Coordinates of C-alpha atoms in Angstrom, one line a residue:
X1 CA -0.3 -8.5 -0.4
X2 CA 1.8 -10.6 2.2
X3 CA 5.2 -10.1 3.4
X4 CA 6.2 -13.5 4.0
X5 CA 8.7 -14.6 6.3
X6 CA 10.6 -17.9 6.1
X7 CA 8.0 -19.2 8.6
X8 CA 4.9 -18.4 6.4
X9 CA 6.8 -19.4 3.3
X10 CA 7.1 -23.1 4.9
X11 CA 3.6 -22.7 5.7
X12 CA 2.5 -22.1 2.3
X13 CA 4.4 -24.3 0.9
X14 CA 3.2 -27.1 3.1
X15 CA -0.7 -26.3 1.9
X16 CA 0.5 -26.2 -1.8
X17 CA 0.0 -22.1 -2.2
X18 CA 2.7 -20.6 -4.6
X19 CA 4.5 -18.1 -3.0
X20 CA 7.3 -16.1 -4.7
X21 CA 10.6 -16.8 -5.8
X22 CA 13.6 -14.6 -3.0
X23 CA 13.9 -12.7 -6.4
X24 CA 10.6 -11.4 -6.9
X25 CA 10.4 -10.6 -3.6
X26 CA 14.1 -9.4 -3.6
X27 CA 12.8 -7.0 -6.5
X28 CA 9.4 -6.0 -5.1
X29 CA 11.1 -4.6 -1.8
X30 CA 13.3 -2.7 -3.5
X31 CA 10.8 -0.7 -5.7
X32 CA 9.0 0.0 -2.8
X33 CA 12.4 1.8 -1.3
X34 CA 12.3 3.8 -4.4
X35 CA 8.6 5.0 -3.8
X36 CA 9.3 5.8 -0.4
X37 CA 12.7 7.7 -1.2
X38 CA 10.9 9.4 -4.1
X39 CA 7.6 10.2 -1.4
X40 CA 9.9 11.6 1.6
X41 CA 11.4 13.6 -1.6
X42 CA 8.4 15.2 -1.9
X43 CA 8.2 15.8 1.9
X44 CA 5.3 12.8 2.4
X45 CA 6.3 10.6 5.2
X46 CA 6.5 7.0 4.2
X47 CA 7.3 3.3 5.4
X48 CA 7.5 -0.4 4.1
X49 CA 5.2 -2.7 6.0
X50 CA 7.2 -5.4 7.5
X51 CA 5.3 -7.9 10.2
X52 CA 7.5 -6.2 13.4
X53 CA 6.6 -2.1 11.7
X54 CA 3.5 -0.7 14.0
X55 CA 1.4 1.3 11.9
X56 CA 2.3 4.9 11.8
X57 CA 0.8 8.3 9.9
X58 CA 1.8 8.8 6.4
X59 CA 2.0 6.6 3.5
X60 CA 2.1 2.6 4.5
X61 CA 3.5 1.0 1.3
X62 CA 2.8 -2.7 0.7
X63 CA 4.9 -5.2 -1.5
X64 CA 2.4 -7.5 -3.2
X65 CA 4.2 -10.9 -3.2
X66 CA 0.9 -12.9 -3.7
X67 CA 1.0 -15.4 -6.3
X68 CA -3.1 -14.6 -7.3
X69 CA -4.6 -13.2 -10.6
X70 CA -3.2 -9.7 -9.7
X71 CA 0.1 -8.4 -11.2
X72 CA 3.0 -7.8 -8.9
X73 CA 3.8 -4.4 -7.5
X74 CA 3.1 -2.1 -4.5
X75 CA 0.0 -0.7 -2.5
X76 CA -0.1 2.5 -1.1
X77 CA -2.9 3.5 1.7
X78 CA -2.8 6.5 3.7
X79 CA -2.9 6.3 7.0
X80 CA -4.1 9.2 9.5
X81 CA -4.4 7.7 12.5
X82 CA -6.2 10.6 14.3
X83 CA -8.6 11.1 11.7
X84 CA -9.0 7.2 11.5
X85 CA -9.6 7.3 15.4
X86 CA -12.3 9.6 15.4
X87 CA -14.6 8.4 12.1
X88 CA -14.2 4.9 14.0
X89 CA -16.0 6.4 17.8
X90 CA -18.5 8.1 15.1
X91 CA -19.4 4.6 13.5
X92 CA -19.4 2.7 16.8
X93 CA -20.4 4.8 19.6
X94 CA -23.3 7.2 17.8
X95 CA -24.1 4.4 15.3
X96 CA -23.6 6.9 12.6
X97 CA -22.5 6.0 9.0
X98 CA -23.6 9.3 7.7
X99 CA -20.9 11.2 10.3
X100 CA -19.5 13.9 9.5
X101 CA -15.9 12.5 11.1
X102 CA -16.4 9.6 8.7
X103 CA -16.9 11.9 5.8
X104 CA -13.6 13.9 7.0
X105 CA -11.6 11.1 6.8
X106 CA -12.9 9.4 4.0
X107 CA -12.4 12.6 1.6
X108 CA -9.2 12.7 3.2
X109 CA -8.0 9.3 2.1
X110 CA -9.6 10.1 -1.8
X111 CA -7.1 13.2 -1.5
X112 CA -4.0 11.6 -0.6
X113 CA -4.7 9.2 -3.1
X114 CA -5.1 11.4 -6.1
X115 CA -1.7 13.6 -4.7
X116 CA 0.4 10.0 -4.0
X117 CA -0.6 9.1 -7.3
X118 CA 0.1 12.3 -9.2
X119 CA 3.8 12.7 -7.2
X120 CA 4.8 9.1 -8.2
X121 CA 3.6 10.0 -11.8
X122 CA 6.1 12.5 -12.0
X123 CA 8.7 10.5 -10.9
X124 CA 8.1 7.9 -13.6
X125 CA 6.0 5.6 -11.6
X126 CA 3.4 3.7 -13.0
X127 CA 0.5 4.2 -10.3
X128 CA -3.2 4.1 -10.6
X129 CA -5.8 4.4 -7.9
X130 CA -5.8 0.7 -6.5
X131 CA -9.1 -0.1 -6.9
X132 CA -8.4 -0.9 -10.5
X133 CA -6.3 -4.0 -9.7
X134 CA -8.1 -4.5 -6.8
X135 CA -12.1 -4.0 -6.1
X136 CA -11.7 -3.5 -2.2
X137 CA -8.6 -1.6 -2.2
X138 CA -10.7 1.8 -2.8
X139 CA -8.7 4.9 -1.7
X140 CA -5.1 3.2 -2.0
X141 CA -2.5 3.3 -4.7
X142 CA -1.0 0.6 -6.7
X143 CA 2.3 1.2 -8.4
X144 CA 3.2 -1.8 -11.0
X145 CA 6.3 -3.2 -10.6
X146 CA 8.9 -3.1 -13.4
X147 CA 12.2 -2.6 -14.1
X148 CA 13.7 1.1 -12.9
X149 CA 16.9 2.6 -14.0
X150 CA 19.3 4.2 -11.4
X151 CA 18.7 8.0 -12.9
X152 CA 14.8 7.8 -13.5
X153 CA 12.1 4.9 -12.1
X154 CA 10.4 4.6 -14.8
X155 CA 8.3 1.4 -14.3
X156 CA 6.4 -1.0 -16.8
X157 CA 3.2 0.2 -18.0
X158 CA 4.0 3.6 -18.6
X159 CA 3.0 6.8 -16.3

């Protein structure tokens, strides 16, 4: 779930790691344009991570370029900074797991994720809460990547 500059890729390649071809990553960039033009359609503020992007609210979208078990596409986590902000003092200044800012958020997150995933649906995406792909991705999405025609995105895997 790396976006890999020229720098990393020399890195990687050095250490023997696969990394993928200007193509792939060519192709993963631009789905993730389409799920952020579709999202902002729907009035959901949204940005491609790039190493110089600071984290902002809305939906982050990630290109997977990783070379691992997992299929190719995008993660989607929802980011609330201010809601982020005050679970975290919660956790680490009362000590408190069971907070009820850590609650708020978390339910929060689970929302987003169920409305992310049913907008992109309806636009022909193929998306699915993220933790199916990946175990410790719980709240994001994961859209598969695939082919998308101009008109309609409709991605591999179906909706």
């Amino acid at each position: 779930m790396n976006y890999r500059d020229s720098e990393n890729r020399a890195r990687d390649d050095a250490h023997g790691h696969p990394f993928p071809s200007e193509e792939h990553v060519v192709a993963g960039h631009e789905l993730a344009a389409q799920v952020c033009r579709e999202l902002h359609r729907a009035g959901i503020p949204a940005y491609i991570v790039h190493p110089q992007v600071t984290k902002q609210p809305g939906a982050r979208v990630e290109v997977d370029d990783s070379q691992d078990d997992h299929a190719s596409g995008l993660y989607i986590h929802w980011s609330a900074p201010g809601l982020a902000e005050a679970a975290f003092k919660a956790l680490t200044e009362r000590q408190d797991p069971a907070a009820p800012e850590w609650k708020h958020h978390a339910e929060v997150i689970l929302l987003m994720q169920t409305a992310l995933i049913g907008i992109l649906r309806l636009a022909g995406f193929s998306a699915v809460p993220a933790e199916e792909v990946d175990d410790i991705a719980q709240g994001d999405v994961y859209v598969h990547a695939g082919t998308a025609s101009p008109s309609k995105p409709a991605l591999a895997g179906g909706a």
